[in-house]
PDB file of C-alpha atoms and ligand atoms in Angstrom:
ATOM      1  CA  MET Y 272     -71.486 -33.166  30.486  1.00  0.00           C
ATOM      2  CA  THR Y 273     -68.129 -32.376  28.417  1.00  0.00           C
ATOM      3  CA  CYS Y 274     -67.533 -34.753  26.158  1.00  0.00           C
ATOM      4  CA  HIS Y 275     -63.505 -35.800  25.659  1.00  0.00           C
ATOM      5  CA  PHE Y 276     -62.255 -37.809  23.174  1.00  0.00           C
ATOM      6  CA  LEU Y 277     -58.949 -39.104  25.280  1.00  0.00           C
ATOM      7  CA  ASP Y 278     -58.706 -42.768  24.575  1.00  0.00           C
ATOM      8  CA  ILE Y 279     -60.445 -45.548  22.353  1.00  0.00           C
ATOM      9  CA  ALA Y 280     -61.170 -47.496  25.453  1.00  0.00           C
ATOM     10  CA  ASP Y 281     -63.464 -44.664  26.825  1.00  0.00           C
ATOM     11  CA  HIS Y 282     -66.040 -45.406  24.514  1.00  0.00           C
ATOM     12  CA  ASP Y 283     -67.826 -48.255  23.414  1.00  0.00           C
ATOM     13  CA  ASN Y 284     -68.448 -50.051  19.601  1.00  0.00           C
ATOM     14  CA  ALA Y 285     -71.688 -48.509  19.308  1.00  0.00           C
ATOM     15  CA  THR Y 286     -70.106 -44.815  19.566  1.00  0.00           C
ATOM     16  CA  LEU Y 287     -67.065 -45.626  17.546  1.00  0.00           C
ATOM     17  CA  THR Y 288     -68.852 -47.131  15.024  1.00  0.00           C
ATOM     18  CA  ALA Y 289     -71.190 -44.154  14.754  1.00  0.00           C
ATOM     19  CA  ILE Y 290     -68.107 -41.929  14.489  1.00  0.00           C
ATOM     20  CA  LEU Y 291     -66.629 -44.588  11.438  1.00  0.00           C
ATOM     21  CA  ALA Y 292     -69.846 -43.952  10.285  1.00  0.00           C
ATOM     22  CA  ASP Y 293     -69.767 -39.998  10.044  1.00  0.00           C
ATOM     23  CA  ALA Y 294     -65.924 -40.631   9.037  1.00  0.00           C
ATOM     24  CA  ASP Y 295     -67.238 -42.405   5.668  1.00  0.00           C
ATOM     25  CA  ALA Y 296     -69.863 -40.195   5.326  1.00  0.00           C
ATOM     26  CA  MET Y 297     -67.488 -36.890   5.144  1.00  0.00           C
ATOM     27  CA  LYS Y 298     -64.754 -38.921   3.104  1.00  0.00           C
ATOM     28  CA  SER Y 299     -67.710 -39.223   0.411  1.00  0.00           C
ATOM     29  CA  GLY Y 300     -68.816 -35.803   0.030  1.00  0.00           C
ATOM     30  CA  GLY Y 301     -71.819 -35.472   2.796  1.00  0.00           C
ATOM     31  CA  LYS Y 302     -72.219 -33.047   4.699  1.00  0.00           C
ATOM     32  CA  PRO Y 303     -73.079 -34.572   8.314  1.00  0.00           C
ATOM     33  CA  HIS Y 304     -72.061 -32.003  11.077  1.00  0.00           C
ATOM     34  CA  ALA Y 305     -70.971 -29.812   8.380  1.00  0.00           C
ATOM     35  CA  ASP Y 306     -71.043 -26.888  10.434  1.00  0.00           C
ATOM     36  CA  VAL Y 307     -70.219 -28.210  13.910  1.00  0.00           C
ATOM     37  CA  LEU Y 308     -68.038 -25.330  14.549  1.00  0.00           C
ATOM     38  CA  ALA Y 309     -69.302 -22.601  12.882  1.00  0.00           C
ATOM     39  CA  GLY Y 310     -68.340 -19.602  15.076  1.00  0.00           C
ATOM     40  CA  LYS Y 311     -66.363 -22.276  17.176  1.00  0.00           C
ATOM     41  CA  THR Y 312     -62.458 -21.849  17.947  1.00  0.00           C
ATOM     42  CA  VAL Y 313     -60.119 -25.201  18.536  1.00  0.00           C
ATOM     43  CA  ALA Y 314     -57.247 -25.129  20.504  1.00  0.00           C
ATOM     44  CA  MET Y 315     -54.283 -27.157  19.649  1.00  0.00           C
ATOM     45  CA  ILE Y 316     -51.292 -27.364  21.763  1.00  0.00           C
ATOM     46  CA  PHE Y 317     -48.166 -29.259  20.868  1.00  0.00           C
ATOM     47  CA  GLU Y 318     -45.499 -29.981  23.140  1.00  0.00           C
ATOM     48  CA  LYS Y 319     -43.988 -32.533  20.188  1.00  0.00           C
ATOM     49  CA  PRO Y 320     -43.560 -31.629  16.842  1.00  0.00           C
ATOM     50  CA  SER Y 321     -46.241 -33.177  14.261  1.00  0.00           C
ATOM     51  CA  THR Y 322     -46.707 -32.913  10.430  1.00  0.00           C
ATOM     52  CA  ARG Y 323     -49.971 -35.327  10.275  1.00  0.00           C
ATOM     53  CA  THR Y 324     -52.127 -33.984  13.053  1.00  0.00           C
ATOM     54  CA  ARG Y 325     -51.650 -30.299  12.960  1.00  0.00           C
ATOM     55  CA  VAL Y 326     -52.426 -30.011   9.110  1.00  0.00           C
ATOM     56  CA  SER Y 327     -55.104 -32.692   9.183  1.00  0.00           C
ATOM     57  CA  PHE Y 328     -56.955 -30.755  12.739  1.00  0.00           C
ATOM     58  CA  GLU Y 329     -56.151 -27.436  11.087  1.00  0.00           C
ATOM     59  CA  VAL Y 330     -58.022 -28.283   8.063  1.00  0.00           C
ATOM     60  CA  GLY Y 331     -60.765 -30.401   9.656  1.00  0.00           C
ATOM     61  CA  ILE Y 332     -61.839 -27.238  11.628  1.00  0.00           C
ATOM     62  CA  HIS Y 333     -61.977 -25.449   9.033  1.00  0.00           C
ATOM     63  CA  GLN Y 334     -63.906 -27.583   7.236  1.00  0.00           C
ATOM     64  CA  LEU Y 335     -66.405 -27.727   9.792  1.00  0.00           C
ATOM     65  CA  GLY Y 336     -66.525 -24.109  10.009  1.00  0.00           C
ATOM     66  CA  GLY Y 337     -64.521 -23.007  12.991  1.00  0.00           C
ATOM     67  CA  THR Y 338     -61.275 -21.349  13.813  1.00  0.00           C
ATOM     68  CA  PRO Y 339     -58.010 -23.097  14.830  1.00  0.00           C
ATOM     69  CA  LEU Y 340     -55.354 -21.804  17.115  1.00  0.00           C
ATOM     70  CA  VAL Y 341     -52.190 -23.482  17.142  1.00  0.00           C
ATOM     71  CA  MET Y 342     -49.709 -23.081  20.362  1.00  0.00           C
ATOM     72  CA  ARG Y 343     -46.454 -24.723  21.095  1.00  0.00           C
ATOM     73  CA  SER Y 344     -46.268 -25.541  24.664  1.00  0.00           C
ATOM     74  CA  GLU Y 345     -42.444 -23.846  25.141  1.00  0.00           C
ATOM     75  CA  GLU Y 346     -43.984 -20.563  23.898  1.00  0.00           C
ATOM     76  CA  MET Y 347     -47.265 -20.717  26.622  1.00  0.00           C
ATOM     77  CA  GLN Y 348     -46.641 -20.240  30.370  1.00  0.00           C
ATOM     78  CA  LEU Y 349     -46.866 -23.483  30.852  1.00  0.00           C
ATOM     79  CA  GLY Y 350     -43.257 -24.169  29.286  1.00  0.00           C
ATOM     80  CA  ARG Y 351     -42.365 -21.525  32.562  1.00  0.00           C
ATOM     81  CA  GLY Y 352     -44.412 -23.599  35.217  1.00  0.00           C
ATOM     82  CA  GLU Y 353     -48.255 -22.204  35.022  1.00  0.00           C
ATOM     83  CA  THR Y 354     -50.220 -24.904  35.932  1.00  0.00           C
ATOM     84  CA  VAL Y 355     -52.421 -27.298  33.684  1.00  0.00           C
ATOM     85  CA  ALA Y 356     -55.164 -27.121  35.409  1.00  0.00           C
ATOM     86  CA  ASP Y 357     -55.157 -23.011  35.611  1.00  0.00           C
ATOM     87  CA  THR Y 358     -54.106 -23.208  31.590  1.00  0.00           C
ATOM     88  CA  ALA Y 359     -57.450 -25.904  31.255  1.00  0.00           C
ATOM     89  CA  ARG Y 360     -59.386 -23.154  33.122  1.00  0.00           C
ATOM     90  CA  VAL Y 361     -58.024 -20.101  31.399  1.00  0.00           C
ATOM     91  CA  LEU Y 362     -58.485 -21.531  27.990  1.00  0.00           C
ATOM     92  CA  SER Y 363     -61.786 -22.718  28.339  1.00  0.00           C
ATOM     93  CA  GLY Y 364     -63.200 -18.686  28.580  1.00  0.00           C
ATOM     94  CA  TYR Y 365     -61.738 -18.420  25.237  1.00  0.00           C
ATOM     95  CA  VAL Y 366     -61.954 -21.366  22.716  1.00  0.00           C
ATOM     96  CA  ASP Y 367     -64.584 -24.162  22.245  1.00  0.00           C
ATOM     97  CA  ALA Y 368     -62.189 -27.401  22.409  1.00  0.00           C
ATOM     98  CA  ILE Y 369     -58.396 -28.359  23.070  1.00  0.00           C
ATOM     99  CA  MET Y 370     -56.421 -30.752  20.965  1.00  0.00           C
ATOM    100  CA  ILE Y 371     -52.928 -31.551  22.330  1.00  0.00           C
ATOM    101  CA  ARG Y 372     -50.149 -33.566  21.706  1.00  0.00           C
ATOM    102  CA  THR Y 373     -48.391 -34.194  25.027  1.00  0.00           C
ATOM    103  CA  SER Y 374     -45.302 -36.309  26.327  1.00  0.00           C
ATOM    104  CA  ARG Y 375     -47.090 -36.830  29.530  1.00  0.00           C
ATOM    105  CA  HIS Y 376     -50.459 -39.130  30.129  1.00  0.00           C
ATOM    106  CA  GLU Y 377     -50.982 -36.973  33.616  1.00  0.00           C
ATOM    107  CA  ILE Y 378     -51.206 -33.978  31.443  1.00  0.00           C
ATOM    108  CA  LEU Y 379     -53.831 -35.032  29.523  1.00  0.00           C
ATOM    109  CA  THR Y 380     -55.651 -36.459  32.394  1.00  0.00           C
ATOM    110  CA  GLU Y 381     -55.730 -33.079  34.652  1.00  0.00           C
ATOM    111  CA  LEU Y 382     -56.210 -31.055  31.006  1.00  0.00           C
ATOM    112  CA  ALA Y 383     -59.479 -32.952  30.748  1.00  0.00           C
ATOM    113  CA  SER Y 384     -60.024 -32.371  34.530  1.00  0.00           C
ATOM    114  CA  TYR Y 385     -60.072 -29.192  34.331  1.00  0.00           C
ATOM    115  CA  ALA Y 386     -61.454 -27.837  31.294  1.00  0.00           C
ATOM    116  CA  SER Y 387     -64.761 -27.159  30.770  1.00  0.00           C
ATOM    117  CA  VAL Y 388     -64.790 -27.914  27.086  1.00  0.00           C
ATOM    118  CA  PRO Y 389     -63.884 -30.934  24.863  1.00  0.00           C
ATOM    119  CA  VAL Y 390     -60.219 -32.154  25.099  1.00  0.00           C
ATOM    120  CA  ILE Y 391     -59.090 -34.734  22.320  1.00  0.00           C
ATOM    121  CA  ASN Y 392     -55.696 -36.662  23.013  1.00  0.00           C
ATOM    122  CA  GLY Y 393     -53.554 -35.336  20.007  1.00  0.00           C
ATOM    123  CA  LEU Y 394     -51.001 -38.266  20.819  1.00  0.00           C
ATOM    124  CA  LYS Y 395     -49.369 -38.824  24.283  1.00  0.00           C
ATOM    125  CA  ASP Y 396     -47.118 -41.425  25.840  1.00  0.00           C
ATOM    126  CA  ARG Y 397     -49.178 -43.900  25.853  1.00  0.00           C
ATOM    127  CA  SER Y 398     -52.152 -43.997  23.314  1.00  0.00           C
ATOM    128  CA  HIS Y 399     -52.565 -42.134  19.989  1.00  0.00           C
ATOM    129  CA  PRO Y 400     -56.369 -42.937  19.336  1.00  0.00           C
ATOM    130  CA  CYS Y 401     -57.065 -40.443  16.356  1.00  0.00           C
ATOM    131  CA  HIS Y 402     -54.400 -42.202  14.394  1.00  0.00           C
ATOM    132  CA  VAL Y 403     -55.725 -45.892  15.193  1.00  0.00           C
ATOM    133  CA  MET Y 404     -59.405 -44.915  14.595  1.00  0.00           C
ATOM    134  CA  ALA Y 405     -57.766 -43.669  11.128  1.00  0.00           C
ATOM    135  CA  ASP Y 406     -56.387 -47.032  10.811  1.00  0.00           C
ATOM    136  CA  VAL Y 407     -59.771 -48.691  11.572  1.00  0.00           C
ATOM    137  CA  LYS Y 408     -61.546 -46.784   9.483  1.00  0.00           C
ATOM    138  CA  THR Y 409     -59.437 -47.791   6.475  1.00  0.00           C
ATOM    139  CA  MET Y 410     -59.500 -50.912   7.349  1.00  0.00           C
ATOM    140  CA  ALA Y 411     -63.163 -51.025   7.018  1.00  0.00           C
ATOM    141  CA  GLU Y 412     -62.989 -49.765   3.890  1.00  0.00           C
ATOM    142  CA  LEU Y 413     -60.711 -52.085   2.735  1.00  0.00           C
ATOM    143  CA  LYS Y 414     -61.780 -55.136   4.602  1.00  0.00           C
ATOM    144  CA  ALA Y 415     -65.071 -54.785   6.321  1.00  0.00           C
ATOM    145  CA  PRO Y 416     -67.196 -51.775   4.597  1.00  0.00           C
ATOM    146  CA  HIS Y 417     -70.113 -52.661   7.027  1.00  0.00           C
ATOM    147  CA  HIS Y 418     -67.384 -51.989  10.513  1.00  0.00           C
ATOM    148  CA  ASP Y 419     -67.979 -55.741  11.163  1.00  0.00           C
ATOM    149  CA  PHE Y 420     -64.553 -56.670  11.853  1.00  0.00           C
ATOM    150  CA  SER Y 421     -65.053 -59.589  13.187  1.00  0.00           C
ATOM    151  CA  GLY Y 422     -62.486 -62.525  11.596  1.00  0.00           C
ATOM    152  CA  LEU Y 423     -59.648 -60.187  10.676  1.00  0.00           C
ATOM    153  CA  LYS Y 424     -56.857 -60.677  11.808  1.00  0.00           C
ATOM    154  CA  VAL Y 425     -54.086 -57.652  12.246  1.00  0.00           C
ATOM    155  CA  ALA Y 426     -50.904 -58.379  13.632  1.00  0.00           C
ATOM    156  CA  TRP Y 427     -48.499 -55.691  15.224  1.00  0.00           C
ATOM    157  CA  LEU Y 428     -44.521 -55.570  14.828  1.00  0.00           C
ATOM    158  CA  GLY Y 429     -42.414 -53.966  16.451  1.00  0.00           C
ATOM    159  CA  ASP Y 430     -42.597 -52.093  19.260  1.00  0.00           C
ATOM    160  CA  GLY Y 431     -45.343 -52.276  21.710  1.00  0.00           C
ATOM    161  CA  ASN Y 432     -45.331 -48.775  21.848  1.00  0.00           C
ATOM    162  CA  ASN Y 433     -48.501 -46.001  22.373  1.00  0.00           C
ATOM    163  CA  VAL Y 434     -49.507 -46.474  18.805  1.00  0.00           C
ATOM    164  CA  ALA Y 435     -49.483 -50.724  19.523  1.00  0.00           C
ATOM    165  CA  ALA Y 436     -51.849 -49.120  22.648  1.00  0.00           C
ATOM    166  CA  SER Y 437     -54.641 -48.192  20.945  1.00  0.00           C
ATOM    167  CA  TRP Y 438     -54.856 -50.678  18.609  1.00  0.00           C
ATOM    168  CA  ILE Y 439     -55.246 -52.961  21.504  1.00  0.00           C
ATOM    169  CA  GLU Y 440     -57.619 -50.775  22.736  1.00  0.00           C
ATOM    170  CA  ALA Y 441     -59.801 -51.063  19.347  1.00  0.00           C
ATOM    171  CA  ALA Y 442     -59.520 -54.849  19.058  1.00  0.00           C
ATOM    172  CA  ARG Y 443     -61.100 -55.397  22.279  1.00  0.00           C
ATOM    173  CA  ILE Y 444     -63.717 -53.051  21.530  1.00  0.00           C
ATOM    174  CA  MET Y 445     -64.444 -53.540  18.107  1.00  0.00           C
ATOM    175  CA  ASP Y 446     -63.848 -57.362  18.094  1.00  0.00           C
ATOM    176  CA  PHE Y 447     -61.315 -58.387  15.877  1.00  0.00           C
ATOM    177  CA  ASN Y 448     -58.032 -60.385  16.297  1.00  0.00           C
ATOM    178  CA  LEU Y 449     -54.746 -58.977  17.046  1.00  0.00           C
ATOM    179  CA  ASP Y 450     -51.492 -60.551  17.161  1.00  0.00           C
ATOM    180  CA  LEU Y 451     -48.850 -58.122  18.539  1.00  0.00           C
ATOM    181  CA  ALA Y 452     -44.891 -59.354  18.217  1.00  0.00           C
ATOM    182  CA  VAL Y 453     -43.164 -57.701  20.405  1.00  0.00           C
ATOM    183  CA  PRO Y 454     -39.674 -58.169  22.085  1.00  0.00           C
ATOM    184  CA  SER Y 455     -40.496 -58.329  25.831  1.00  0.00           C
ATOM    185  CA  ALA Y 456     -38.016 -55.865  26.964  1.00  0.00           C
ATOM    186  CA  LEU Y 457     -41.121 -53.106  25.018  1.00  0.00           C
ATOM    187  CA  ALA Y 458     -44.031 -54.832  25.472  1.00  0.00           C
ATOM    188  CA  PRO Y 459     -46.951 -52.971  26.638  1.00  0.00           C
ATOM    189  CA  ASP Y 460     -47.607 -51.706  29.896  1.00  0.00           C
ATOM    190  CA  ASP Y 461     -49.413 -54.036  32.302  1.00  0.00           C
ATOM    191  CA  ASP Y 462     -52.291 -52.562  32.304  1.00  0.00           C
ATOM    192  CA  LEU Y 463     -53.026 -53.049  28.726  1.00  0.00           C
ATOM    193  CA  MET Y 464     -51.398 -56.644  29.167  1.00  0.00           C
ATOM    194  CA  ASP Y 465     -54.515 -57.124  32.047  1.00  0.00           C
ATOM    195  CA  MET Y 466     -57.177 -56.068  28.902  1.00  0.00           C
ATOM    196  CA  VAL Y 467     -55.671 -58.715  26.336  1.00  0.00           C
ATOM    197  CA  ASN Y 468     -56.511 -61.638  28.712  1.00  0.00           C
ATOM    198  CA  GLY Y 469     -59.693 -63.174  27.798  1.00  0.00           C
ATOM    199  CA  THR Y 470     -59.641 -61.441  24.613  1.00  0.00           C
ATOM    200  CA  SER Y 471     -58.228 -62.668  21.200  1.00  0.00           C
ATOM    201  CA  ILE Y 472     -55.670 -60.620  21.469  1.00  0.00           C
ATOM    202  CA  ARG Y 473     -52.140 -62.347  21.682  1.00  0.00           C
ATOM    203  CA  VAL Y 474     -48.814 -61.180  22.240  1.00  0.00           C
ATOM    204  CA  VAL Y 475     -46.409 -63.427  20.964  1.00  0.00           C
ATOM    205  CA  ASP Y 476     -42.099 -63.594  20.429  1.00  0.00           C
ATOM    206  CA  ASP Y 477     -42.419 -64.156  16.956  1.00  0.00           C
ATOM    207  CA  PRO Y 478     -42.989 -62.274  14.365  1.00  0.00           C
ATOM    208  CA  MET Y 479     -43.897 -64.803  11.537  1.00  0.00           C
ATOM    209  CA  THR Y 480     -46.509 -66.489  13.647  1.00  0.00           C
ATOM    210  CA  ALA Y 481     -47.804 -62.911  14.080  1.00  0.00           C
ATOM    211  CA  ALA Y 482     -47.757 -61.816  10.575  1.00  0.00           C
ATOM    212  CA  SER Y 483     -48.900 -65.719   9.372  1.00  0.00           C
ATOM    213  CA  ASP Y 484     -52.417 -65.530   7.430  1.00  0.00           C
ATOM    214  CA  ALA Y 485     -53.284 -61.985   8.992  1.00  0.00           C
ATOM    215  CA  ASP Y 486     -54.778 -59.645   6.875  1.00  0.00           C
ATOM    216  CA  VAL Y 487     -53.136 -56.194   8.427  1.00  0.00           C
ATOM    217  CA  ILE Y 488     -49.900 -55.448   9.170  1.00  0.00           C
ATOM    218  CA  VAL Y 489     -48.907 -53.192  11.424  1.00  0.00           C
ATOM    219  CA  THR Y 490     -45.821 -51.518  12.605  1.00  0.00           C
ATOM    220  CA  ASP Y 491     -44.301 -47.919  13.951  1.00  0.00           C
ATOM    221  CA  THR Y 492     -41.217 -46.160  13.643  1.00  0.00           C
ATOM    222  CA  TRP Y 493     -38.623 -47.657  16.545  1.00  0.00           C
ATOM    223  CA  SER Y 494     -37.722 -43.980  17.705  1.00  0.00           C
ATOM    224  CA  SER Y 495     -41.620 -43.583  18.938  1.00  0.00           C
ATOM    225  CA  MET Y 496     -42.847 -40.296  19.572  1.00  0.00           C
ATOM    226  CA  GLY Y 497     -44.575 -41.848  22.690  1.00  0.00           C
ATOM    227  CA  MET Y 498     -41.248 -42.257  24.372  1.00  0.00           C
ATOM    228  CA  PRO Y 499     -41.489 -40.280  27.483  1.00  0.00           C
ATOM    229  CA  GLY Y 500     -37.829 -38.676  26.703  1.00  0.00           C
ATOM    230  CA  GLY Y 501     -38.082 -38.137  22.956  1.00  0.00           C
ATOM    231  CA  TYR Y 502     -36.910 -39.982  20.174  1.00  0.00           C
ATOM    232  CA  SER Y 503     -34.200 -42.323  21.363  1.00  0.00           C
ATOM    233  CA  ASN Y 504     -32.900 -44.968  18.453  1.00  0.00           C
ATOM    234  CA  SER Y 505     -30.079 -46.578  20.503  1.00  0.00           C
ATOM    235  CA  GLY Y 506     -28.247 -49.467  18.812  1.00  0.00           C
ATOM    236  CA  ASP Y 507     -29.550 -51.474  22.047  1.00  0.00           C
ATOM    237  CA  ARG Y 508     -33.334 -50.775  20.797  1.00  0.00           C
ATOM    238  CA  GLN Y 509     -32.396 -51.240  17.191  1.00  0.00           C
ATOM    239  CA  GLU Y 510     -31.140 -54.376  17.849  1.00  0.00           C
ATOM    240  CA  LEU Y 511     -33.878 -55.426  19.704  1.00  0.00           C
ATOM    241  CA  LEU Y 512     -36.258 -54.579  17.250  1.00  0.00           C
ATOM    242  CA  ARG Y 513     -34.430 -55.665  14.288  1.00  0.00           C
ATOM    243  CA  ARG Y 514     -35.711 -59.214  14.001  1.00  0.00           C
ATOM    244  CA  TYR Y 515     -39.561 -57.386  13.799  1.00  0.00           C
ATOM    245  CA  GLN Y 516     -38.761 -55.841  10.533  1.00  0.00           C
ATOM    246  CA  VAL Y 517     -41.342 -56.362   8.535  1.00  0.00           C
ATOM    247  CA  ASN Y 518     -39.980 -56.850   5.038  1.00  0.00           C
ATOM    248  CA  ASP Y 519     -41.122 -59.612   1.839  1.00  0.00           C
ATOM    249  CA  ALA Y 520     -40.391 -62.318   4.019  1.00  0.00           C
ATOM    250  CA  VAL Y 521     -43.506 -61.115   6.888  1.00  0.00           C
ATOM    251  CA  MET Y 522     -45.518 -60.235   3.610  1.00  0.00           C
ATOM    252  CA  ALA Y 523     -45.287 -63.603   1.943  1.00  0.00           C
ATOM    253  CA  VAL Y 524     -46.935 -65.450   5.217  1.00  0.00           C
ATOM    254  CA  THR Y 525     -49.856 -62.754   5.611  1.00  0.00           C
ATOM    255  CA  LYS Y 526     -52.915 -63.830   3.746  1.00  0.00           C
ATOM    256  CA  ALA Y 527     -53.484 -63.386   0.119  1.00  0.00           C
ATOM    257  CA  GLY Y 528     -54.773 -59.259  -0.356  1.00  0.00           C
ATOM    258  CA  SER Y 529     -53.327 -58.552   3.222  1.00  0.00           C
ATOM    259  CA  VAL Y 530     -52.608 -54.852   3.509  1.00  0.00           C
ATOM    260  CA  PHE Y 531     -49.902 -52.840   5.348  1.00  0.00           C
ATOM    261  CA  MET Y 532     -50.145 -49.859   7.509  1.00  0.00           C
ATOM    262  CA  HIS Y 533     -47.876 -47.616   9.206  1.00  0.00           C
ATOM    263  CA  CYS Y 534     -48.966 -44.802  11.519  1.00  0.00           C
ATOM    264  CA  LEU Y 535     -45.886 -42.419   9.699  1.00  0.00           C
ATOM    265  CA  PRO Y 536     -43.007 -41.131   9.447  1.00  0.00           C
ATOM    266  CA  VAL Y 537     -41.967 -44.166   7.988  1.00  0.00           C
ATOM    267  CA  TYR Y 538     -37.684 -44.911   8.529  1.00  0.00           C
ATOM    268  CA  ARG Y 539     -37.317 -47.183   5.247  1.00  0.00           C
ATOM    269  CA  GLY Y 540     -34.294 -50.116   6.243  1.00  0.00           C
ATOM    270  CA  GLN Y 541     -35.474 -49.543   9.757  1.00  0.00           C
ATOM    271  CA  GLU Y 542     -39.116 -51.058  10.816  1.00  0.00           C
ATOM    272  CA  ALA Y 543     -39.923 -51.674   7.204  1.00  0.00           C
ATOM    273  CA  THR Y 544     -38.185 -52.060   3.646  1.00  0.00           C
ATOM    274  CA  ALA Y 545     -38.545 -49.509   0.876  1.00  0.00           C
ATOM    275  CA  GLU Y 546     -40.228 -52.499  -0.655  1.00  0.00           C
ATOM    276  CA  VAL Y 547     -42.827 -52.857   1.702  1.00  0.00           C
ATOM    277  CA  VAL Y 548     -43.587 -49.487   2.120  1.00  0.00           C
ATOM    278  CA  ASP Y 549     -43.374 -48.215  -1.634  1.00  0.00           C
ATOM    279  CA  GLY Y 550     -45.113 -52.237  -2.643  1.00  0.00           C
ATOM    280  CA  PRO Y 551     -48.437 -52.784  -3.625  1.00  0.00           C
ATOM    281  CA  GLN Y 552     -49.578 -53.801  -0.412  1.00  0.00           C
ATOM    282  CA  SER Y 553     -48.681 -50.698   1.420  1.00  0.00           C
ATOM    283  CA  VAL Y 554     -51.924 -48.496   1.942  1.00  0.00           C
ATOM    284  CA  ILE Y 555     -50.119 -45.809   3.946  1.00  0.00           C
ATOM    285  CA  TRP Y 556     -51.414 -42.495   2.233  1.00  0.00           C
ATOM    286  CA  GLN Y 557     -55.057 -43.659   2.481  1.00  0.00           C
ATOM    287  CA  GLU Y 558     -54.160 -44.305   6.275  1.00  0.00           C
ATOM    288  CA  ALA Y 559     -53.084 -40.821   6.469  1.00  0.00           C
ATOM    289  CA  GLU Y 560     -55.487 -39.249   4.475  1.00  0.00           C
ATOM    290  CA  ASN Y 561     -57.998 -40.870   7.313  1.00  0.00           C
ATOM    291  CA  ARG Y 562     -56.819 -38.673   9.566  1.00  0.00           C
ATOM    292  CA  LEU Y 563     -59.082 -35.790   8.172  1.00  0.00           C
ATOM    293  CA  HIS Y 564     -62.070 -38.014   8.180  1.00  0.00           C
ATOM    294  CA  VAL Y 565     -61.927 -39.174  11.225  1.00  0.00           C
ATOM    295  CA  GLN Y 566     -61.217 -36.269  13.133  1.00  0.00           C
ATOM    296  CA  LYS Y 567     -63.735 -33.901  11.994  1.00  0.00           C
ATOM    297  CA  ALA Y 568     -66.082 -36.750  12.868  1.00  0.00           C
ATOM    298  CA  ILE Y 569     -64.443 -37.214  16.692  1.00  0.00           C
ATOM    299  CA  MET Y 570     -64.675 -33.361  16.894  1.00  0.00           C
ATOM    300  CA  ALA Y 571     -68.382 -33.024  15.712  1.00  0.00           C
ATOM    301  CA  PHE Y 572     -68.920 -36.128  18.169  1.00  0.00           C
ATOM    302  CA  CYS Y 573     -67.241 -33.728  20.576  1.00  0.00           C
ATOM    303  CA  MET Y 574     -69.288 -30.804  20.437  1.00  0.00           C
ATOM    304  CA  ILE Y 575     -72.936 -32.731  20.012  1.00  0.00           C
ATOM    305  CA  ASN Y 576     -72.426 -34.222  22.977  1.00  0.00           C
ATOM    306  CA  GLY Y 577     -71.151 -31.622  25.099  1.00  0.00           C
ATOM    307  CA  GLY Y 578     -69.427 -29.667  23.910  1.00  0.00           C
ATOM    308  CA  THR Y 579     -70.368 -25.644  23.916  1.00  0.00           C
ATOM    309  CA  GLY Y 580     -73.833 -25.449  23.187  1.00  0.00           C
ATOM    310  CA  ALA Y 581     -74.420 -28.613  22.934  1.00  0.00           C
ATOM    311  CA  THR Y 582     -77.674 -29.964  21.959  1.00  0.00           C
ATOM    312  CA  GLY Y 583     -77.432 -33.825  23.779  1.00  0.00           C
ATOM    313  CA  ALA Y 584     -78.327 -35.848  20.410  1.00  0.00           C
ATOM    314  CA  GLY Y 585     -76.167 -38.298  19.162  1.00  0.00           C
ATOM    315  CA  ALA Y 586     -73.086 -38.169  16.722  1.00  0.00           C
TER     316      ALA Y 586
HETATM  317  N1   CP W1195     -48.248 -40.441  12.797  1.00  0.00           N
HETATM  318  C1   CP W1195     -48.492 -38.712  12.930  1.00  0.00           C
HETATM  319  O1   CP W1195     -49.570 -38.845  14.388  1.00  0.00           O
HETATM  320  O2   CP W1195     -48.033 -37.914  12.430  1.00  0.00           O
HETATM  321  P1   CP W1195     -47.563 -36.555  12.883  1.00  0.00           P
HETATM  322  O3   CP W1195     -46.665 -37.072  14.309  1.00  0.00           O
HETATM  323  O4   CP W1195     -46.859 -35.959  11.987  1.00  0.00           O
HETATM  324  O5   CP W1195     -48.691 -35.676  13.781  1.00  0.00           O
END
């Protein structure tokens, strides 16, 4: 069976922990699955711009012995109305895995339904699992070296966007406390709110309540790439979100030794002040680097468990 990586919620704690352990080994110079992409090609389809996702996947594919193939969707027949299903079937005859950054959840699910090779979600309107896996790896490096996250508190401040959604999924499966301080008009979708019930995840209004005693403070741009129509950052949105800015006052109520994370790109003076972004608690560059390591582990997981020539072995 084909093994996709579409969302964190599709995988159990043991699988996610195994991916993180492989990423740790890869980062520290070990060679797990070093040739897993040897002789293989991975297509990367971008409907939206990217710096980190494109470069980290492209470098990671090379490091695992494979060949990356980057395509912009508007340059493909997809941009002229060829169906996603037909595109999936055609590409499956040429390449060994597909990574896609798309504006719509339905495009990702259709691609995965019709592809006979692994499909990886490189961001969609509702989630950004590769990024949040890198965040969880960063949190493990700093706060939970044995991947035991119990007792840790993460606070998300700002827009209840696609990255927030993947944090909710991660907290539920990997068992850490998550407070989200979001304006009610920008709260996560109802299905995610249902997921929160009965867990150690809370959605609160007050940013200081969320930040209080937190080990990790996370935010994201107010003009999220997860937005269906693009990158709107209207005055109304800015007004709604202003109260949720991460600044020195917010960091002051966190736990001693707390860290600041951000998906990037960051807009200093909006979702976070320059003092926080460039301050001593910021771990944003470590977080960005971890995209490379964790995505290599995700690609290895997909190929070993359901790629072309899969052996069926564990990650
Ligand atoms: N955070 C993130 O996904 O970065 P890019 O948009 O540059 O890929």
